[in-house]
N, CA and C of each residue as an Amber inpcrd file, in Angstrom:
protein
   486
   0.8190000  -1.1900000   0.0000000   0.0000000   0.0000000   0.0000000
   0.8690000   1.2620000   0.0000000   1.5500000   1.1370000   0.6560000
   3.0470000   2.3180000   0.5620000   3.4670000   2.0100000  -0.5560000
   4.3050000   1.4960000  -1.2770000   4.6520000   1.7720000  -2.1880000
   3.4930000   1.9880000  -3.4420000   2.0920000   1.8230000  -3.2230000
   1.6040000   2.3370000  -4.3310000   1.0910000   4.0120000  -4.2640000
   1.0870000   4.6970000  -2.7420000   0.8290000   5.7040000  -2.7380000
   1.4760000   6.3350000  -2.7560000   3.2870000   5.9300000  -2.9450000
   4.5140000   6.7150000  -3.1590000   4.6400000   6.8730000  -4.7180000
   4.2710000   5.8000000  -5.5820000   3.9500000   6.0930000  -6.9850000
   2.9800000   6.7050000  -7.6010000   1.8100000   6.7840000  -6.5390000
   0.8440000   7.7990000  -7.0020000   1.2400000   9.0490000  -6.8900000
   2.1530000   9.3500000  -6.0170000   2.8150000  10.7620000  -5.3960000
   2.9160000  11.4260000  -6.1990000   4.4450000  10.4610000  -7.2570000
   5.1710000  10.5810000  -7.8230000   5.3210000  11.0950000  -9.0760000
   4.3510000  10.6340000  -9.7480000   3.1520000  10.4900000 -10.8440000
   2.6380000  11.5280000 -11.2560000   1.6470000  11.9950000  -9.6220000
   0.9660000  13.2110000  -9.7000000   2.0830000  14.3950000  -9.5400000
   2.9770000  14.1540000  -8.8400000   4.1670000  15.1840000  -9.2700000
   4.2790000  15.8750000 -10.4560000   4.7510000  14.5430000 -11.2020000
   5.7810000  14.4990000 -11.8930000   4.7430000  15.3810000 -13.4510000
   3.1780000  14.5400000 -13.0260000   2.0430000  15.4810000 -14.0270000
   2.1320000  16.7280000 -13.9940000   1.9080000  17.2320000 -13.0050000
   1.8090000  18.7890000 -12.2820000   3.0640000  19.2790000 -12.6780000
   4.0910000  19.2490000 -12.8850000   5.6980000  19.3910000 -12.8950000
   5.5080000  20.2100000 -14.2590000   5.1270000  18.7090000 -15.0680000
   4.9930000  18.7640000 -16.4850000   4.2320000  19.8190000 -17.2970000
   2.8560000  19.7360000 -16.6530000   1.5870000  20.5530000 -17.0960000
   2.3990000  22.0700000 -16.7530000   2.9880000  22.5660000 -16.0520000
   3.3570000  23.8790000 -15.5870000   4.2680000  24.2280000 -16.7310000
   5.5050000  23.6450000 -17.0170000   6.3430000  23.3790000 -17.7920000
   5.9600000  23.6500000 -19.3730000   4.7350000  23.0120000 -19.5260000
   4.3800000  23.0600000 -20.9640000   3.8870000  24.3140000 -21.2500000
   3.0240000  25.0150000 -19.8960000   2.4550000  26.1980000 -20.0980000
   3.5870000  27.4160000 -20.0150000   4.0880000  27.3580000 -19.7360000
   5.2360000  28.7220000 -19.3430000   6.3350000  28.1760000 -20.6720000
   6.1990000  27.3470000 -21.2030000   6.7910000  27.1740000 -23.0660000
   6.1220000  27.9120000 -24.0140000   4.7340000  27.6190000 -23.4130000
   3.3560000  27.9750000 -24.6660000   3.1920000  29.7420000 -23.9820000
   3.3070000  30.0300000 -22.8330000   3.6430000  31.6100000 -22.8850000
   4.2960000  31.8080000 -23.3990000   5.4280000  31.9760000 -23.6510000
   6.9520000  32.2220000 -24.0920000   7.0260000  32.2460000 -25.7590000
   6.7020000  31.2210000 -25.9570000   5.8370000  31.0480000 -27.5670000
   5.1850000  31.7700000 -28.0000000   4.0970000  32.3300000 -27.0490000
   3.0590000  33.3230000 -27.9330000   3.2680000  34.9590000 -27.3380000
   4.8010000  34.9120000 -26.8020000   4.9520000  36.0690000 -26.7210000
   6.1180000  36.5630000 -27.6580000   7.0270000  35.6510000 -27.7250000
   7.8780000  35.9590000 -29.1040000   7.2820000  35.9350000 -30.2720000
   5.8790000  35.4500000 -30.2570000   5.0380000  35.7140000 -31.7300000
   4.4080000  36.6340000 -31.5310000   4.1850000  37.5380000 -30.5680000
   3.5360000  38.8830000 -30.4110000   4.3290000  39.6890000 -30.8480000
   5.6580000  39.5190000 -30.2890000   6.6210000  40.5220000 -30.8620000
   7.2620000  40.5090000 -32.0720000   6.8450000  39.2350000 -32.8360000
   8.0740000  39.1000000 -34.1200000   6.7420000  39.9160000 -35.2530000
   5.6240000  39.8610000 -34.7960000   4.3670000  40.3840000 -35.7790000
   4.1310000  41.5200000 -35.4960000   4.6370000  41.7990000 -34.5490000
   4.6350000  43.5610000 -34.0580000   5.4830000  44.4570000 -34.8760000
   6.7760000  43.5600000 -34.5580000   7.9720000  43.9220000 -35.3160000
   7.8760000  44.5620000 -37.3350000   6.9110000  43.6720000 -37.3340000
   6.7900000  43.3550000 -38.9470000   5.5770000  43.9460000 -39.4140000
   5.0460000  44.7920000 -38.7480000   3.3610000  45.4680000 -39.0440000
   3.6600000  46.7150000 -39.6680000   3.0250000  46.9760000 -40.9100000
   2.9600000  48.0490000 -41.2720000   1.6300000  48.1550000 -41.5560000
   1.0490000  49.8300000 -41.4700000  -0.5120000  50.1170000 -41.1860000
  -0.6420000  50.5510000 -43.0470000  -1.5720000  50.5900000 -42.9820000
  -2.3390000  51.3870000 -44.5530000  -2.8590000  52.8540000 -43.8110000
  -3.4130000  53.1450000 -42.9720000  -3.4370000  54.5550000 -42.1760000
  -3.5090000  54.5330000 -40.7860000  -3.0950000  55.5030000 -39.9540000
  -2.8270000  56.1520000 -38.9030000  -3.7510000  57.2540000 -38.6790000
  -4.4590000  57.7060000 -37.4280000  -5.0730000  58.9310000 -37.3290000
  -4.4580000  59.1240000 -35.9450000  -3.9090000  60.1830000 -35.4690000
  -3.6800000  60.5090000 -34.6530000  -4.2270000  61.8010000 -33.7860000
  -4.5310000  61.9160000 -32.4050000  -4.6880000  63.3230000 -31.8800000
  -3.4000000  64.2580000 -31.8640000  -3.6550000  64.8790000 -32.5990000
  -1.7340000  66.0690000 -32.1320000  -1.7970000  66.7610000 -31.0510000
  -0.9770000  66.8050000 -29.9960000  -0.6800000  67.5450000 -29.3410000
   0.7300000  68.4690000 -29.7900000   1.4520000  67.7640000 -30.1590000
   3.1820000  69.4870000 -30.6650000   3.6830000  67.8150000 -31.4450000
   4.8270000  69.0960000 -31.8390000   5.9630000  68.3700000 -32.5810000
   6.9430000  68.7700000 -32.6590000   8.2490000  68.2240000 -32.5480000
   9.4730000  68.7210000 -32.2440000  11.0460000  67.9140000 -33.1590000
  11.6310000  68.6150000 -33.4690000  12.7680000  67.9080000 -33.8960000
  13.9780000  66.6250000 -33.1190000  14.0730000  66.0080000 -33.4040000
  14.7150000  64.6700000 -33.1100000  16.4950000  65.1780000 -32.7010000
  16.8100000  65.0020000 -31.5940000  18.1030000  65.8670000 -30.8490000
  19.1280000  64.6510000 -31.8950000  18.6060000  63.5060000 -32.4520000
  19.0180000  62.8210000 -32.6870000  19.8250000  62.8900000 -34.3360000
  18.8720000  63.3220000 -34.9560000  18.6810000  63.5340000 -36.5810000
  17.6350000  64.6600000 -36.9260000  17.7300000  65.7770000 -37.2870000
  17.2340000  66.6910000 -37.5420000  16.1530000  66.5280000 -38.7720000
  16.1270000  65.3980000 -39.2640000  15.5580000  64.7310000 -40.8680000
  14.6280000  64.2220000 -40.2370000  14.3560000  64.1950000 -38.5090000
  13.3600000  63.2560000 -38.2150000  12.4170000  63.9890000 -37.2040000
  11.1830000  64.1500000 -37.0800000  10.4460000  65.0120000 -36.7320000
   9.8030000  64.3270000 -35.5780000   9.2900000  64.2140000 -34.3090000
   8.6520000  63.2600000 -33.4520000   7.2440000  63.8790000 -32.9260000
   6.3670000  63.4160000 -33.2780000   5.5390000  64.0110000 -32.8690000
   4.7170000  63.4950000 -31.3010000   4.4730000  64.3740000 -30.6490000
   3.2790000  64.0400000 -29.6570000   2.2010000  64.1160000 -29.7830000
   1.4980000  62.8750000 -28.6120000  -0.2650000  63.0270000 -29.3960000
  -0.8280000  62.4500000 -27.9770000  -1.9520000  62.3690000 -28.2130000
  -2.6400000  61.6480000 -26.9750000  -3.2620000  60.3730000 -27.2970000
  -3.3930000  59.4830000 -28.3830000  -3.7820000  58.3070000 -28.5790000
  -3.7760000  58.6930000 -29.8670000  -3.9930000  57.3840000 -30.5780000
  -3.5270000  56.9960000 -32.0460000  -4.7170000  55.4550000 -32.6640000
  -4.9160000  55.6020000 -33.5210000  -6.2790000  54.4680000 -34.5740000
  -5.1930000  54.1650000 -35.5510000  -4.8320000  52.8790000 -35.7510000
  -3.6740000  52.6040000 -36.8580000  -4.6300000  51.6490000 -37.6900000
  -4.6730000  51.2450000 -38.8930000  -5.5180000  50.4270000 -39.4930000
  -4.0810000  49.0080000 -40.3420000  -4.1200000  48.5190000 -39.8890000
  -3.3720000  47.4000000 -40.5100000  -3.2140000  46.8500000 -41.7900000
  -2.2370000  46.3020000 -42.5300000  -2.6480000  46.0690000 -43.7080000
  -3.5590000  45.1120000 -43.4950000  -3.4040000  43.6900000 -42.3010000
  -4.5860000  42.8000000 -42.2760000  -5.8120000  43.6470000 -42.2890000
  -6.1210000  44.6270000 -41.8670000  -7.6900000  45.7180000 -41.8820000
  -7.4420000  45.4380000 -40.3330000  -6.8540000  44.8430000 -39.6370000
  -7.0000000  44.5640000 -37.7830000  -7.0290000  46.6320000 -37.5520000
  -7.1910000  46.6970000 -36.2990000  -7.2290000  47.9920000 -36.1220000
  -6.5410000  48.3450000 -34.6340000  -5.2760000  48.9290000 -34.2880000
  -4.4930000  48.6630000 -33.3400000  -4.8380000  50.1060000 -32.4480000
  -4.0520000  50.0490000 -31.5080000  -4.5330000  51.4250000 -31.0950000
  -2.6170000  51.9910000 -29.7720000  -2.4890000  52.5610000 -29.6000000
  -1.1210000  52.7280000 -28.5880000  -1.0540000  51.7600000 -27.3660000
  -2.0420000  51.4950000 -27.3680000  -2.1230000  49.9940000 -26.1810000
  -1.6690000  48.9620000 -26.5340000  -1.2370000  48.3570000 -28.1120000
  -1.3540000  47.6020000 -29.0090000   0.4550000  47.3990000 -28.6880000
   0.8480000  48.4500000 -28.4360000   2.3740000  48.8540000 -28.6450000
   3.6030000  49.4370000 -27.1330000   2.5570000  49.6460000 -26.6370000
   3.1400000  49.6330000 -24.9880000   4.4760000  48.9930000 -24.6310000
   5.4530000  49.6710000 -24.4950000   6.6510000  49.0120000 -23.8550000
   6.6820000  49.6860000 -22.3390000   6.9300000  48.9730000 -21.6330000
   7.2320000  49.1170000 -20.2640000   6.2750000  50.1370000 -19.5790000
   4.8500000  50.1700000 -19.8840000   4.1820000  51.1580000 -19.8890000
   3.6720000  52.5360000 -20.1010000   4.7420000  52.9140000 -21.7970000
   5.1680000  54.1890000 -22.2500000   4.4290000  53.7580000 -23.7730000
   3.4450000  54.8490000 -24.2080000   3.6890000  54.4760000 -25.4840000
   4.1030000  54.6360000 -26.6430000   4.4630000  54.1680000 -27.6880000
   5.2170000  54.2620000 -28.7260000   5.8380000  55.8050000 -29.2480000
   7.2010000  56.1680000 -29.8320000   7.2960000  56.9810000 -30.2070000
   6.5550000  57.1550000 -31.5890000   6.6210000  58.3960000 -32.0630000
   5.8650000  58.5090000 -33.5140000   6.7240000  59.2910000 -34.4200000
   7.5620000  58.8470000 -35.5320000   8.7590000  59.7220000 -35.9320000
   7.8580000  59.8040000 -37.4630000   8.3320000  61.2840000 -37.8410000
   7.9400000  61.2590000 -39.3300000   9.0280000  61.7310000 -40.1200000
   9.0250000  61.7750000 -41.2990000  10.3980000  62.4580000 -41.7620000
  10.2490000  63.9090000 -42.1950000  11.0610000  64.8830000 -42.3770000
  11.0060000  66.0610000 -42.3410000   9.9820000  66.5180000 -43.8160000
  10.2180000  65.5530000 -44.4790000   9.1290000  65.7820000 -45.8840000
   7.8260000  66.1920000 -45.5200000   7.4100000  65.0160000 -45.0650000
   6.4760000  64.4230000 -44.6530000   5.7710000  65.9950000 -43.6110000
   6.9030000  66.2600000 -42.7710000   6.2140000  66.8610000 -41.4700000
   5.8780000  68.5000000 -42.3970000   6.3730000  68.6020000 -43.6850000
   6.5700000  69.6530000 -44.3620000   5.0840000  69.7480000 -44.7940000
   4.8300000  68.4300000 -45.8500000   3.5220000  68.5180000 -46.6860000
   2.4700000  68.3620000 -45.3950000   2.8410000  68.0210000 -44.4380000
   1.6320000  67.9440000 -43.3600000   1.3760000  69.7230000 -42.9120000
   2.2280000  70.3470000 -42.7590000   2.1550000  71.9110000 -42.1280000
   1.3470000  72.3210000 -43.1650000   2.1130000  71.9810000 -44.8280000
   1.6550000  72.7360000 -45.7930000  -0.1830000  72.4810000 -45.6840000
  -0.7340000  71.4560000 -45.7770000  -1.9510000  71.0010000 -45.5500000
  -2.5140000  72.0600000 -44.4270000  -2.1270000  71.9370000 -42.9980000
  -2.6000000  72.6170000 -42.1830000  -3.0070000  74.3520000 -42.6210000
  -2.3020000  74.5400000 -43.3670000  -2.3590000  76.2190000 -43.8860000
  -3.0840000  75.8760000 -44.8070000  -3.4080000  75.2400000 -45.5930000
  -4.6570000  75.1880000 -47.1670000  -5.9170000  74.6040000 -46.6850000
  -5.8390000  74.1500000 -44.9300000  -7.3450000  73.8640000 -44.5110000
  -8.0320000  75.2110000 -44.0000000  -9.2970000  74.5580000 -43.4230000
 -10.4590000  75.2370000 -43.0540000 -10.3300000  74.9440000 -41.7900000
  -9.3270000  73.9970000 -41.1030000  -9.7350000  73.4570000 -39.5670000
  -8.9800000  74.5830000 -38.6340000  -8.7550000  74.9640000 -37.9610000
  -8.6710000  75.3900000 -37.2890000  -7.5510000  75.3460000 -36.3970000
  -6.2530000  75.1500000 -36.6480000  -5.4370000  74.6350000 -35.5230000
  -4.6240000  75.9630000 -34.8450000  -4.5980000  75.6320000 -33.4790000
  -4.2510000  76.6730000 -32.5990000  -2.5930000  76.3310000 -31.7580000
  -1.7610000  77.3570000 -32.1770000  -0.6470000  76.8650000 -31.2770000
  -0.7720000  77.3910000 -30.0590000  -0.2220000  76.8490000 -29.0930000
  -0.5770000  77.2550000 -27.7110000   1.0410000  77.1230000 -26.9130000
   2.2000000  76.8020000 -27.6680000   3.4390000  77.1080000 -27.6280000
   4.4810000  76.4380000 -28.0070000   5.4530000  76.9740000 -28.0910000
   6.6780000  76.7330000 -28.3820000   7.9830000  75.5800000 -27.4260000
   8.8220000  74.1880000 -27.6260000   9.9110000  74.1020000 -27.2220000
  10.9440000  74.8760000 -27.1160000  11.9250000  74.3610000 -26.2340000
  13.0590000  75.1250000 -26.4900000  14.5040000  74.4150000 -26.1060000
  15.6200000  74.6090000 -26.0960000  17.0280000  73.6050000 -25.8210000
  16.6120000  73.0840000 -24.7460000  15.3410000  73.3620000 -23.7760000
  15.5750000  72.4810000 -22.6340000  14.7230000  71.3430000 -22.3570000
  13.6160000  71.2380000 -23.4350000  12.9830000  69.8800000 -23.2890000
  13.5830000  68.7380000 -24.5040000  12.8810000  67.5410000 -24.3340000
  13.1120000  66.7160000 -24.8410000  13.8810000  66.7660000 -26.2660000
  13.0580000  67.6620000 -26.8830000  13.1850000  67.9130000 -28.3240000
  13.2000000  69.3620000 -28.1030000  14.2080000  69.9380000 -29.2060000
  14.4230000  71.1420000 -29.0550000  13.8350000  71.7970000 -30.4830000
  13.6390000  73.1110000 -30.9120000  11.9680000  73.4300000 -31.7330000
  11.0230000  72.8920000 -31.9810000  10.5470000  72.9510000 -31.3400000
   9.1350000  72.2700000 -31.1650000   7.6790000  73.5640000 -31.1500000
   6.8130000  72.7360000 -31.5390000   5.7640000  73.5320000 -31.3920000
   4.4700000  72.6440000 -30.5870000   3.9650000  73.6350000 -29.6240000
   2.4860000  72.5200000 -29.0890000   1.1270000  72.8840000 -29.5890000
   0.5550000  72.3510000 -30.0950000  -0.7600000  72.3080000 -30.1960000
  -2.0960000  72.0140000 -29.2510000  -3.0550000  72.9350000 -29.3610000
  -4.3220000  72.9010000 -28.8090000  -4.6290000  71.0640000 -29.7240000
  -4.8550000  70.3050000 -28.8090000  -5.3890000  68.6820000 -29.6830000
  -6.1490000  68.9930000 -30.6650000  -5.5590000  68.1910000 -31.8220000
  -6.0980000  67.7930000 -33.0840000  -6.0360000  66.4130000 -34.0140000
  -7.2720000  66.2260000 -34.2420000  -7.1150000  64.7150000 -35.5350000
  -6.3430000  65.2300000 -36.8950000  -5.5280000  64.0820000 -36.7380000
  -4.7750000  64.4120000 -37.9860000  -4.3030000  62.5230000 -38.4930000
  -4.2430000  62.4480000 -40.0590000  -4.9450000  61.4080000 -40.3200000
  -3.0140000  60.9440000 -41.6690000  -2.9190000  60.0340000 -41.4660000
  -1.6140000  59.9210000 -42.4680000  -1.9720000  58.6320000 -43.2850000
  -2.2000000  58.4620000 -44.4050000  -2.4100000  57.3790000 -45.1750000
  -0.5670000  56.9560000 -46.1640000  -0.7700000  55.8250000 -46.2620000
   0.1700000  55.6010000 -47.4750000  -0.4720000  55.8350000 -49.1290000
   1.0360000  56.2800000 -49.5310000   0.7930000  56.6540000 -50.7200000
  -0.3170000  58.0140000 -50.9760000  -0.1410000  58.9200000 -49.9720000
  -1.2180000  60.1940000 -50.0630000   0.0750000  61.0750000 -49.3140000
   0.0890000  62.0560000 -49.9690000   0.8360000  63.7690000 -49.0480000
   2.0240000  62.7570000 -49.0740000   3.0670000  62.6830000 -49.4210000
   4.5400000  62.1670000 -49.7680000   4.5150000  61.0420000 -49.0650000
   3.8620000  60.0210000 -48.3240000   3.8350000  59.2740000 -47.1370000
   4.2860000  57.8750000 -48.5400000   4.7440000  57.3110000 -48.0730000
   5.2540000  55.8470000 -48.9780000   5.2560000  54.9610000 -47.7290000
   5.5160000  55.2200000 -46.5130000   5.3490000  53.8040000 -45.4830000
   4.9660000  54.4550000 -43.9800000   4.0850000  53.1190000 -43.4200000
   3.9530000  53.7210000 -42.2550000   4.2550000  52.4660000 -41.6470000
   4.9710000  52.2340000 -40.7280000   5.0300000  51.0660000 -39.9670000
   6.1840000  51.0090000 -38.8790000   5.9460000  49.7910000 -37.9610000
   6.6510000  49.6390000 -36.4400000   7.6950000  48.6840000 -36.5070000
   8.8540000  49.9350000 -36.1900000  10.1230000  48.6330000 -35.9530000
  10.8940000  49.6970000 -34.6480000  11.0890000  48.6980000 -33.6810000
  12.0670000  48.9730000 -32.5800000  11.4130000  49.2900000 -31.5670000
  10.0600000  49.7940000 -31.6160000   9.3780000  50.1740000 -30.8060000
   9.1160000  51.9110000 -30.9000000   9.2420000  51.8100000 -32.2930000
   8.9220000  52.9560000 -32.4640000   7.7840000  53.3010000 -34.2430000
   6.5540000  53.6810000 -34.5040000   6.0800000  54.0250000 -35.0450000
   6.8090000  55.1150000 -36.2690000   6.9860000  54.5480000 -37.7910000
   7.6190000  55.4040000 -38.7950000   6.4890000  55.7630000 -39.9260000
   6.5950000  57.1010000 -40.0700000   5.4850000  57.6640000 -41.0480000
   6.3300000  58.3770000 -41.7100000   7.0320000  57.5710000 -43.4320000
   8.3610000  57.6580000 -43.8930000   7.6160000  58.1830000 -45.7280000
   8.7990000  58.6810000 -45.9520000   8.5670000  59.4440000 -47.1500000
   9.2730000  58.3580000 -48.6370000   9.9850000  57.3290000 -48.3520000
  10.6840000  56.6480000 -49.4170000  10.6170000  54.9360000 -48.4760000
């Protein structure tokens, strides 16, 4: 009788051991496939709220904009949103290229909408010339206003001109 309830023990261990094991594989699995499809997503359009935009301390060719949430439409048609893209609880940067941030101003001056600056960066924040905006929808498609790609690599959102 002992030795069969030491093999039942054993058994049920060794199940439980296993079953845990398989699951923390199959996490691990479907989180490197979260990220390798993340990696590899490019949208057909973007709408974003603007809050400012400022030059890149990094590359001056690269424009970063701030916003308060973002509607990305996928090439699958899926529809993502800055939650979609969350690293460490920050979300995504949004870089455009200086073309791009050009034919977008130019647009803003040939509309009817209304956009209000409400101020200026300067050498001491993040990005240095910058401008802030009163919030606004503003909408970036491929292949429309110089845009040729929009898509996520590094953890950062590109709305690219070539």
């Amino acid at each position: 009788m002992k030795k069969l309830l030491l093999v039942l023990m054993l058994v049920i261990g060794a199940i439980s051991f296993s079953d845990k094991a398989q699951n923390v594989g199959k996490y691990k699995v479907k989180q490197s496939l979260k990220e390798n499809v993340a990696q590899n997503l490019s949208f057909d359009t973007i709408t974003l709220k603007l809050v400012g935009q400022g030059l890149s301390k990094d590359d001056e060719n690269k424009i970063e904009l701030e916003y308060e949430n973002f509607k990305a439409i996928g090439k699958n048609k899926k529809i993502y949103t800055e939650k979609d893209f969350q690293v460490n609880g920050k979300n995504p940067k949004i870089i455009i290229s200086k073309i791009v941030s050009t034919k977008m101003i130019r647009n803003f001056i040939e509309s009817d909408e209304e956009i209000q600056v409400i101020g200026f960066l300067d050498e001491n924040n993040e990005r240095d010339k910058g401008i802030r905006y009163k919030p606004f929808d503003v909408k970036f498609t491929e292949n429309q206003d110089w845009v040729k790609k929009i898509y996520f690599k590094d953890g950062v959102i590109y709305i690219w001109d070539n």
